[in-house]
CSV table of C-alpha atoms in Angstrom, one decimal:
chain,number,residue,atom,x,y,z
A,1,UNK,CA,-15.0,3.7,-19.8
A,2,UNK,CA,-16.5,6.3,-17.4
A,3,UNK,CA,-14.4,6.9,-14.3
A,4,UNK,CA,-15.4,8.4,-11.0
A,5,UNK,CA,-13.0,9.7,-8.3
A,6,UNK,CA,-13.9,9.4,-4.6
A,7,UNK,CA,-11.3,11.0,-2.3
A,8,UNK,CA,-11.5,10.1,1.3
A,9,UNK,CA,-11.8,12.0,4.6
A,10,UNK,CA,-10.4,15.4,5.2
A,11,UNK,CA,-9.4,16.4,1.7
A,12,UNK,CA,-9.4,20.2,2.0
A,13,UNK,CA,-10.3,22.4,-0.9
A,14,UNK,CA,-11.1,19.8,-3.6
A,15,UNK,CA,-12.0,22.5,-6.1
A,16,UNK,CA,-8.3,23.4,-6.5
A,17,UNK,CA,-7.6,19.8,-7.5
A,18,UNK,CA,-10.3,19.6,-10.1
A,19,UNK,CA,-9.3,23.0,-11.5
A,20,UNK,CA,-5.7,21.8,-12.1
A,21,UNK,CA,-6.8,18.4,-13.3
A,22,UNK,CA,-8.7,20.0,-16.2
A,23,UNK,CA,-5.3,21.3,-17.4
A,24,UNK,CA,-3.1,18.4,-16.4
A,25,UNK,CA,-5.0,15.4,-17.7
A,26,UNK,CA,-5.5,16.7,-21.3
A,27,UNK,CA,-1.8,17.5,-21.3
A,28,UNK,CA,-0.9,13.9,-20.3
A,29,UNK,CA,-3.2,12.5,-22.9
A,30,UNK,CA,-2.0,14.7,-25.7
A,31,UNK,CA,1.7,13.9,-25.3
A,32,UNK,CA,1.4,10.3,-24.0
A,33,UNK,CA,2.8,11.0,-20.5
A,34,UNK,CA,3.3,7.7,-18.6
A,35,UNK,CA,3.8,9.1,-15.2
A,36,UNK,CA,0.6,11.1,-14.6
A,37,UNK,CA,1.6,12.4,-11.1
A,38,UNK,CA,2.8,16.0,-11.6
A,39,UNK,CA,5.1,16.1,-8.6
A,40,UNK,CA,6.9,13.0,-9.7
A,41,UNK,CA,6.9,14.0,-13.4
A,42,UNK,CA,8.4,17.4,-12.9
A,43,UNK,CA,10.9,16.1,-10.4
A,44,UNK,CA,12.2,13.5,-12.9
A,45,UNK,CA,14.2,16.1,-14.8
A,46,UNK,CA,13.9,17.8,-18.2
A,47,UNK,CA,15.7,15.1,-20.2
A,48,UNK,CA,13.5,12.2,-19.2
A,49,UNK,CA,12.5,11.0,-22.7
A,50,UNK,CA,10.4,8.1,-21.6
A,51,UNK,CA,8.2,10.2,-19.4
A,52,UNK,CA,7.8,12.8,-22.2
A,53,UNK,CA,6.4,10.2,-24.5
A,54,UNK,CA,9.2,10.8,-27.0
A,55,UNK,CA,8.2,14.5,-27.7
A,56,UNK,CA,10.9,17.1,-27.8
A,57,UNK,CA,9.6,19.8,-30.0
A,58,UNK,CA,9.4,23.5,-29.1
A,59,UNK,CA,5.6,23.4,-28.7
A,60,UNK,CA,5.9,20.6,-26.2
A,61,UNK,CA,8.6,22.3,-24.2
A,62,UNK,CA,6.7,25.5,-24.1
A,63,UNK,CA,3.5,23.8,-23.0
A,64,UNK,CA,5.4,21.8,-20.4
A,65,UNK,CA,6.9,25.0,-18.9
A,66,UNK,CA,3.4,26.5,-18.9
A,67,UNK,CA,2.0,23.5,-17.1
A,68,UNK,CA,4.8,23.6,-14.6
A,69,UNK,CA,4.0,27.2,-13.7
A,70,UNK,CA,0.4,26.3,-13.2
A,71,UNK,CA,1.4,23.4,-11.0
A,72,UNK,CA,3.6,25.6,-8.8
A,73,UNK,CA,0.6,28.0,-8.3
A,74,UNK,CA,-1.6,25.0,-7.5
A,75,UNK,CA,0.9,23.6,-5.0
A,76,UNK,CA,1.2,26.9,-3.2
A,77,UNK,CA,-2.6,27.1,-2.8
A,78,UNK,CA,-2.8,23.6,-1.4
A,79,UNK,CA,0.0,24.4,1.1
A,80,UNK,CA,-1.8,27.5,2.3
A,81,UNK,CA,-5.1,25.7,2.6
A,82,UNK,CA,-3.4,22.9,4.6
A,83,UNK,CA,-2.2,25.4,7.2
A,84,UNK,CA,-5.7,26.7,7.7
A,85,UNK,CA,-7.0,23.1,7.9
A,86,UNK,CA,-4.4,22.2,10.6
A,87,UNK,CA,-5.8,25.0,12.7
A,88,UNK,CA,-9.3,23.4,12.5
A,89,UNK,CA,-8.0,19.9,13.1
A,90,UNK,CA,-9.9,19.6,16.4
A,91,UNK,CA,-13.0,18.6,14.4
A,92,UNK,CA,-11.4,15.7,12.7
A,93,UNK,CA,-12.7,13.2,15.2
A,94,UNK,CA,-16.1,14.7,15.7
A,95,UNK,CA,-18.0,15.9,12.6
A,96,UNK,CA,-21.0,15.1,10.4
A,97,UNK,CA,-20.9,13.3,7.1
A,98,UNK,CA,-20.3,15.3,3.9
A,99,UNK,CA,-20.9,14.1,0.3
A,100,UNK,CA,-20.3,16.8,-2.3
A,101,UNK,CA,-20.2,16.5,-6.1
A,102,UNK,CA,-17.5,19.0,-7.2
A,103,UNK,CA,-18.6,21.1,-10.2
A,104,UNK,CA,-15.9,23.6,-11.0
A,105,UNK,CA,-16.7,26.4,-13.5
A,106,UNK,CA,-14.7,29.4,-14.5
A,107,UNK,CA,-15.4,32.7,-16.2
A,108,UNK,CA,-11.8,33.0,-17.4
A,109,UNK,CA,-11.6,32.6,-21.2
A,110,UNK,CA,-8.4,30.5,-20.9
A,111,UNK,CA,-10.0,28.2,-18.3
A,112,UNK,CA,-13.2,28.0,-20.3
A,113,UNK,CA,-11.4,26.9,-23.4
A,114,UNK,CA,-9.5,24.3,-21.5
A,115,UNK,CA,-12.7,23.0,-19.9
A,116,UNK,CA,-14.0,22.1,-23.3
A,117,UNK,CA,-10.9,20.0,-23.9
A,118,UNK,CA,-11.2,18.4,-20.4
A,119,UNK,CA,-14.7,16.9,-20.9
A,120,UNK,CA,-13.5,13.4,-20.1
A,121,UNK,CA,-12.0,14.4,-16.7
A,122,UNK,CA,-13.4,11.9,-14.1
A,123,UNK,CA,-16.3,13.2,-11.9
A,124,UNK,CA,-15.0,14.2,-8.5
A,125,UNK,CA,-17.2,13.3,-5.4
A,126,UNK,CA,-15.8,14.4,-2.1
A,127,UNK,CA,-16.8,12.1,0.8
A,128,UNK,CA,-16.2,12.7,4.5
A,129,UNK,CA,-17.7,10.1,6.7
A,130,UNK,CA,-19.3,10.9,10.0
A,131,UNK,CA,-17.2,10.6,13.1
A,132,UNK,CA,-18.2,10.7,16.7
A,133,UNK,CA,-16.1,10.3,19.8
A,134,UNK,CA,-18.5,7.8,21.3
A,135,UNK,CA,-18.8,5.6,18.2
A,136,UNK,CA,-16.1,3.4,16.7
A,137,UNK,CA,-15.4,4.2,13.0
A,138,UNK,CA,-13.1,1.1,12.2
A,139,UNK,CA,-10.3,3.3,10.9
A,140,UNK,CA,-9.3,2.7,7.2
A,141,UNK,CA,-11.7,-0.2,6.9
A,142,UNK,CA,-14.6,2.0,7.9
A,143,UNK,CA,-13.6,4.7,5.5
A,144,UNK,CA,-13.5,2.2,2.6
A,145,UNK,CA,-16.9,0.9,3.5
A,146,UNK,CA,-18.4,4.4,3.4
A,147,UNK,CA,-16.7,5.1,0.0
A,148,UNK,CA,-18.2,1.8,-1.3
A,149,UNK,CA,-21.7,2.8,-0.1
A,150,UNK,CA,-21.5,6.3,-1.6
A,151,UNK,CA,-20.1,5.1,-4.9
A,152,UNK,CA,-22.8,2.4,-5.2
A,153,UNK,CA,-25.5,5.1,-5.1
A,154,UNK,CA,-23.8,7.6,-7.5
A,155,UNK,CA,-21.9,5.4,-10.0
A,156,UNK,CA,-22.3,1.7,-9.1
A,157,UNK,CA,-19.1,1.0,-11.1
A,158,UNK,CA,-18.4,-2.7,-11.4
A,159,UNK,CA,-14.6,-2.3,-10.7
A,160,UNK,CA,-12.9,-0.2,-8.0
A,161,UNK,CA,-9.3,1.0,-7.7
A,162,UNK,CA,-8.0,1.2,-4.2
A,163,UNK,CA,-5.1,3.6,-3.7
A,164,UNK,CA,-3.4,5.1,-0.7
A,165,UNK,CA,-2.7,8.8,-0.5
A,166,UNK,CA,1.1,8.3,-0.5
A,167,UNK,CA,1.0,6.4,-3.9
A,168,UNK,CA,1.0,7.8,-7.4
A,169,UNK,CA,0.4,6.4,-10.8
A,170,UNK,CA,3.5,5.5,-12.8
A,171,UNK,CA,1.8,4.0,-15.9
A,172,UNK,CA,-1.2,5.4,-17.7
A,173,UNK,CA,-2.2,2.0,-19.1
A,174,UNK,CA,-2.7,0.3,-15.7
A,175,UNK,CA,-6.5,0.3,-16.1
A,176,UNK,CA,-6.3,-1.5,-19.4
A,177,UNK,CA,-3.8,-4.0,-17.9
A,178,UNK,CA,-6.3,-4.7,-15.0
A,179,UNK,CA,-9.2,-5.1,-17.4
A,180,UNK,CA,-7.2,-7.6,-19.4
A,181,UNK,CA,-7.7,-10.0,-16.5
A,182,UNK,CA,-11.1,-8.9,-15.3
A,183,UNK,CA,-12.6,-9.2,-18.8
A,184,UNK,CA,-11.0,-12.5,-19.6
A,185,UNK,CA,-13.9,-14.9,-20.1
A,186,UNK,CA,-11.8,-17.8,-18.7
A,187,UNK,CA,-11.0,-16.4,-15.2
A,188,UNK,CA,-13.4,-13.4,-14.9
A,189,UNK,CA,-16.3,-15.3,-13.2
A,190,UNK,CA,-14.0,-16.2,-10.2
A,191,UNK,CA,-11.6,-13.3,-10.3
A,192,UNK,CA,-12.0,-10.8,-7.4
A,193,UNK,CA,-9.0,-8.5,-7.8
A,194,UNK,CA,-5.9,-7.7,-9.7
A,195,UNK,CA,-3.1,-6.7,-7.3
A,196,UNK,CA,-0.2,-4.5,-8.4
A,197,UNK,CA,3.1,-4.5,-6.4
A,198,UNK,CA,4.0,-1.7,-4.0
A,199,UNK,CA,7.2,-0.1,-5.2
A,200,UNK,CA,8.8,2.8,-3.2
A,201,UNK,CA,10.7,5.6,-4.9
A,202,UNK,CA,12.4,7.0,-1.8
A,203,UNK,CA,14.2,3.8,-0.6
A,204,UNK,CA,18.0,4.0,-0.5
A,205,UNK,CA,20.2,1.6,-2.3
A,206,UNK,CA,21.2,-0.1,1.0
A,207,UNK,CA,17.6,-0.2,2.4
A,208,UNK,CA,18.7,-0.5,6.0
A,209,UNK,CA,15.2,-0.9,7.3
A,210,UNK,CA,13.9,-3.4,4.6
A,211,UNK,CA,11.2,-0.9,3.7
A,212,UNK,CA,10.8,-2.3,0.2
A,213,UNK,CA,9.2,-5.5,1.8
A,214,UNK,CA,11.3,-7.5,-0.7
A,215,UNK,CA,10.2,-11.0,0.6
A,216,UNK,CA,6.5,-10.1,0.3
A,217,UNK,CA,6.3,-8.5,-3.1
A,218,UNK,CA,9.1,-10.3,-4.9
A,219,UNK,CA,8.9,-13.8,-3.4
A,220,UNK,CA,5.6,-14.6,-1.5
A,221,UNK,CA,3.2,-12.7,-3.8
A,222,UNK,CA,4.7,-14.3,-6.9
A,223,UNK,CA,4.3,-17.7,-5.3
A,224,UNK,CA,0.8,-16.9,-4.2
A,225,UNK,CA,-0.1,-16.0,-7.8
A,226,UNK,CA,-0.1,-19.7,-8.7
A,227,UNK,CA,-2.1,-20.7,-5.7
A,228,UNK,CA,-5.2,-18.6,-5.9
A,229,UNK,CA,-3.5,-15.3,-5.8
A,230,UNK,CA,-2.2,-12.9,-3.1
A,231,UNK,CA,-4.2,-11.2,-0.4
A,232,UNK,CA,-5.2,-7.6,-0.7
A,233,UNK,CA,-2.1,-5.5,-0.1
A,234,UNK,CA,-4.0,-2.4,1.1
A,235,UNK,CA,-3.3,-0.3,-2.0
A,236,UNK,CA,-2.8,-0.6,-5.8
A,237,UNK,CA,-5.5,-3.1,-6.6
A,238,UNK,CA,-8.5,-3.3,-9.0
A,239,UNK,CA,-11.3,-5.2,-7.2
A,240,UNK,CA,-14.6,-6.3,-8.5
A,241,UNK,CA,-17.5,-4.7,-6.6
A,242,UNK,CA,-19.7,-7.9,-6.5
A,243,UNK,CA,-16.9,-9.8,-4.7
A,244,UNK,CA,-17.3,-7.5,-1.7
A,245,UNK,CA,-21.0,-8.2,-1.3
A,246,UNK,CA,-21.7,-9.8,2.1
A,247,UNK,CA,-18.4,-8.8,3.7
A,248,UNK,CA,-18.2,-7.2,7.1
A,249,UNK,CA,-14.8,-5.6,7.7
A,250,UNK,CA,-14.0,-4.5,11.3
A,251,UNK,CA,-10.3,-5.6,11.7
A,252,UNK,CA,-7.4,-3.2,12.0
A,253,UNK,CA,-5.6,-4.9,9.1
A,254,UNK,CA,-8.5,-4.7,6.6
A,255,UNK,CA,-6.3,-5.7,3.6
A,256,UNK,CA,-5.2,-9.2,4.8
A,257,UNK,CA,-8.6,-10.0,6.2
A,258,UNK,CA,-10.4,-8.9,3.1
A,259,UNK,CA,-8.1,-11.0,0.9
A,260,UNK,CA,-8.4,-14.1,3.2
A,261,UNK,CA,-12.2,-13.8,3.3
A,262,UNK,CA,-12.5,-13.5,-0.5
A,263,UNK,CA,-10.4,-16.6,-1.0
A,264,UNK,CA,-12.4,-18.5,1.6
A,265,UNK,CA,-15.5,-17.7,-0.5
A,266,UNK,CA,-13.9,-19.1,-3.6
A,267,UNK,CA,-12.6,-16.0,-5.3
A,268,UNK,CA,-9.1,-15.8,-6.8
A,269,UNK,CA,-6.8,-12.9,-7.4
A,270,UNK,CA,-4.0,-12.1,-9.8
A,271,UNK,CA,-0.6,-10.5,-9.3
A,272,UNK,CA,0.7,-8.3,-12.1
A,273,UNK,CA,4.3,-7.3,-11.2
A,274,UNK,CA,5.9,-6.5,-14.7
A,275,UNK,CA,6.1,-2.7,-14.6
A,276,UNK,CA,5.7,-0.6,-11.4
A,277,UNK,CA,2.3,0.9,-12.1
A,278,UNK,CA,2.3,2.7,-8.8
A,279,UNK,CA,5.1,4.3,-6.8
A,280,UNK,CA,4.9,5.3,-3.2
A,281,UNK,CA,6.8,6.6,-0.2
A,282,UNK,CA,8.3,4.0,2.2
A,283,UNK,CA,9.3,4.6,5.8
A,284,UNK,CA,12.8,6.0,6.2
A,285,UNK,CA,12.7,6.5,9.9
A,286,UNK,CA,13.2,3.7,12.4
A,287,UNK,CA,10.5,4.9,14.8
A,288,UNK,CA,7.9,5.0,12.0
A,289,UNK,CA,9.1,1.7,10.7
A,290,UNK,CA,8.6,-0.1,14.0
A,291,UNK,CA,5.2,1.6,14.6
A,292,UNK,CA,4.1,0.3,11.2
A,293,UNK,CA,5.4,-3.2,12.0
A,294,UNK,CA,3.5,-3.1,15.3
A,295,UNK,CA,0.3,-2.2,13.6
A,296,UNK,CA,0.7,-5.0,11.0
A,297,UNK,CA,1.6,-7.6,13.7
A,298,UNK,CA,-1.3,-6.6,15.9
A,299,UNK,CA,-3.7,-6.9,13.0
A,300,UNK,CA,-2.4,-10.3,11.9
A,301,UNK,CA,-2.6,-11.7,15.4
A,302,UNK,CA,-6.1,-10.2,15.8
A,303,UNK,CA,-7.2,-12.3,12.8
A,304,UNK,CA,-5.3,-15.4,14.1
A,305,UNK,CA,-7.2,-15.4,17.4
A,306,UNK,CA,-10.6,-14.6,15.9
A,307,UNK,CA,-13.2,-17.0,14.4
A,308,UNK,CA,-11.6,-16.4,11.0
A,309,UNK,CA,-8.2,-17.9,12.0
A,310,UNK,CA,-6.6,-19.9,9.2
A,311,UNK,CA,-6.0,-22.6,11.9
A,312,UNK,CA,-9.7,-23.5,12.1
A,313,UNK,CA,-11.5,-21.5,9.4
A,314,UNK,CA,-9.1,-21.7,6.4
A,315,UNK,CA,-8.8,-25.5,5.9
A,316,UNK,CA,-12.6,-25.9,5.6
A,317,UNK,CA,-13.2,-22.9,3.4
A,318,UNK,CA,-10.3,-22.5,1.0
A,319,UNK,CA,-10.4,-24.6,-2.3
A,320,UNK,CA,-7.3,-26.6,-1.5
A,321,UNK,CA,-5.5,-27.7,1.6
A,322,UNK,CA,-2.2,-26.2,0.2
A,323,UNK,CA,-3.9,-22.9,-0.1
A,324,UNK,CA,-5.0,-22.9,3.5
A,325,UNK,CA,-1.4,-23.7,4.6
A,326,UNK,CA,-0.2,-20.8,2.5
A,327,UNK,CA,-2.5,-18.4,4.4
A,328,UNK,CA,-1.3,-19.8,7.7
A,329,UNK,CA,2.3,-19.2,6.6
A,330,UNK,CA,1.6,-15.4,6.5
A,331,UNK,CA,0.7,-15.5,10.2
A,332,UNK,CA,3.5,-17.9,11.4
A,333,UNK,CA,6.2,-15.6,10.1
A,334,UNK,CA,5.7,-13.6,13.3
A,335,UNK,CA,6.8,-16.6,15.5
A,336,UNK,CA,10.5,-17.3,16.1
A,337,UNK,CA,11.5,-21.0,16.5
A,338,UNK,CA,13.6,-21.6,19.6
A,339,UNK,CA,16.1,-24.5,19.6
A,340,UNK,CA,17.9,-25.9,22.7
A,341,UNK,CA,21.5,-26.3,21.6
A,342,UNK,CA,23.2,-29.4,23.1
A,343,UNK,CA,25.9,-31.7,22.1
A,344,UNK,CA,23.4,-34.3,21.0
A,345,UNK,CA,21.3,-32.1,18.7
A,346,UNK,CA,24.0,-29.7,17.6
A,347,UNK,CA,24.3,-31.3,14.1
A,348,UNK,CA,20.6,-31.1,13.5
A,349,UNK,CA,20.5,-27.5,14.8
A,350,UNK,CA,23.4,-26.4,12.6
A,351,UNK,CA,21.8,-28.0,9.5
A,352,UNK,CA,18.5,-26.2,10.1
A,353,UNK,CA,20.3,-22.9,10.9
A,354,UNK,CA,22.6,-23.0,7.9
A,355,UNK,CA,19.8,-24.2,5.5
A,356,UNK,CA,17.4,-21.5,6.6
A,357,UNK,CA,19.9,-18.7,6.2
A,358,UNK,CA,21.2,-20.1,2.9
A,359,UNK,CA,17.6,-20.2,1.6
A,360,UNK,CA,17.1,-16.6,2.6
A,361,UNK,CA,20.4,-15.5,1.0
A,362,UNK,CA,19.4,-17.3,-2.2
A,363,UNK,CA,16.0,-15.5,-2.3
A,364,UNK,CA,17.7,-12.2,-1.8
A,365,UNK,CA,20.3,-12.7,-4.6
A,366,UNK,CA,17.7,-14.3,-6.9
A,367,UNK,CA,15.4,-11.2,-6.6
A,368,UNK,CA,18.3,-8.9,-7.7
A,369,UNK,CA,19.4,-7.7,-4.3
A,370,UNK,CA,22.9,-7.9,-2.8
A,371,UNK,CA,24.6,-9.5,0.1
A,372,UNK,CA,24.4,-6.2,2.0
A,373,UNK,CA,20.6,-6.3,1.7
A,374,UNK,CA,20.6,-9.8,3.2
A,375,UNK,CA,22.6,-8.5,6.2
A,376,UNK,CA,20.2,-5.6,6.6
A,377,UNK,CA,17.2,-7.9,6.5
A,378,UNK,CA,18.7,-10.2,9.1
A,379,UNK,CA,19.4,-7.2,11.4
A,380,UNK,CA,16.0,-5.6,11.0
A,381,UNK,CA,14.3,-9.0,11.5
A,382,UNK,CA,16.0,-9.3,14.9
A,383,UNK,CA,15.0,-5.8,15.9
A,384,UNK,CA,11.4,-6.3,14.9
A,385,UNK,CA,11.2,-9.7,16.7
A,386,UNK,CA,11.8,-8.1,20.1
A,387,UNK,CA,9.9,-4.9,19.4
A,388,UNK,CA,7.1,-4.7,16.8
A,389,UNK,CA,6.1,-8.4,16.7
A,390,UNK,CA,6.1,-8.7,20.5
A,391,UNK,CA,4.3,-5.4,21.2
A,392,UNK,CA,1.8,-6.1,18.4
A,393,UNK,CA,1.0,-9.5,19.7
A,394,UNK,CA,0.5,-8.3,23.2
A,395,UNK,CA,-1.6,-5.4,22.0
A,396,UNK,CA,-3.9,-7.7,20.0
A,397,UNK,CA,-4.4,-10.0,23.0
A,398,UNK,CA,-5.2,-7.1,25.3
A,399,UNK,CA,-7.7,-5.8,22.8
A,400,UNK,CA,-9.5,-9.2,22.7
A,401,UNK,CA,-9.6,-9.2,26.5
A,402,UNK,CA,-11.2,-5.8,26.6
A,403,UNK,CA,-8.1,-4.2,28.3
A,404,UNK,CA,-7.5,-1.8,25.4
A,405,UNK,CA,-9.5,-0.3,22.6
A,406,UNK,CA,-8.6,-0.9,19.0
A,407,UNK,CA,-6.1,1.7,17.7
A,408,UNK,CA,-4.7,2.7,14.3
A,409,UNK,CA,-1.5,4.7,14.1
A,410,UNK,CA,-1.0,6.2,10.7
A,411,UNK,CA,2.6,6.0,9.4
A,412,UNK,CA,4.2,9.3,8.5
A,413,UNK,CA,5.8,8.9,5.0
A,414,UNK,CA,6.5,12.5,4.2
A,415,UNK,CA,10.0,12.7,2.7
A,416,UNK,CA,12.5,14.5,4.9
A,417,UNK,CA,15.7,15.5,3.2
A,418,UNK,CA,17.8,15.1,6.3
A,419,UNK,CA,16.2,11.8,7.2
A,420,UNK,CA,16.9,10.5,3.6
A,421,UNK,CA,20.5,11.4,3.9
A,422,UNK,CA,20.8,9.5,7.2
A,423,UNK,CA,19.0,6.6,5.7
A,424,UNK,CA,21.6,6.4,2.9
A,425,UNK,CA,24.5,6.1,5.4
A,426,UNK,CA,26.0,2.6,5.4
A,427,UNK,CA,26.5,1.0,8.8
A,428,UNK,CA,26.4,-2.5,10.3
A,429,UNK,CA,25.5,-4.2,13.5
A,430,UNK,CA,28.5,-6.0,14.9
A,431,UNK,CA,26.6,-8.4,17.2
A,432,UNK,CA,25.6,-11.2,14.9
A,433,UNK,CA,23.9,-14.6,15.1
A,434,UNK,CA,27.3,-16.5,15.3
A,435,UNK,CA,28.1,-14.8,18.6
A,436,UNK,CA,24.7,-15.9,19.9
A,437,UNK,CA,25.4,-19.5,19.0
A,438,UNK,CA,28.8,-19.5,20.7
A,439,UNK,CA,27.3,-18.1,23.9
A,440,UNK,CA,24.6,-20.7,23.8
A,441,UNK,CA,27.1,-23.5,23.5
A,442,UNK,CA,29.1,-22.2,26.5
A,443,UNK,CA,25.9,-22.3,28.6
């Protein structure tokens, strides 16, 4: 199976990457390394037997140390190039398109010998789409469209792996796992994509911000798997190229819209959650978490008030009525139900209140989390309801009315040691829902 690698915009000095890859990939293949991300592999420790593929001989240890030295040199070069790139960052919003096939050759005898062993390294094509201040570029959706167009001309590969820059491979067999579904004669004609879960390696045990998105990847997506499959989660998916034919993506949240549009055309998807094939960095800062939630809420409301709203578009396009209700449920989670507490309806209100929270607690415990995680999810849900969901909804409406241009705020997921320590601190919010109920009864 021939593979091609298309990195996105503003990826400085790609030749450094391909030079190191010609050493790193043969090393992983020779010793059966499962985690093929060098930073994660070397940070795991020297005694990680699973990641070393069961090898422990002197030859392996020596070659591993040699590879680690080469990685440190490579990382230093990337850091230096990044500083130079930041100085020229004024051209990021206004530049011409660049498509370059990276061919790295070396006159060094050691590198030349290694190049013969690395003949199967994927071909690297650097793509930087054109950007002009006067023209909309549709953010991430526009970048994916350009990558699809370029790859169609160069490789025209039938299957495409979409991966964010903050994710890394945790299982070298993930392509085979995806192809087990795509090449299955029973489901292949209607299968659009294989979605892998998003698992984050930098989340604390308490997860005070619910950054792991437990309800989405451990509850909703597993349920969706039996009803046509989940939507595109934005990263970690193997999608069939032919399923994207005829699509026009211009929404801020391109992942939900793409998945919804594919299901409306009759395609299905598969969720494969057994082993975390990809690991990424989640948000560990409250400001970044709320900004991310605002962007997601704005994108979902943008779809809800468009012509592709599940309220009017889904019931007539999806294969089953239950499937259309399922898509509608992903939008309605933004809305809080308001009850008027009175003596007459207090019993009904109490039953709904207790049953809702009991169901949520059961889901948290059933997915392997603890009671503290349930408390944290309740607290962050209240915070997001009055901040990200509200601001995102207003932002989407203002955009539709022409009062504001579409915006995309990238989330900073760079690990900060001090921030990670603060994130691991345990604390609780004393004001709870019971106090709100008592105050409502007094009124």
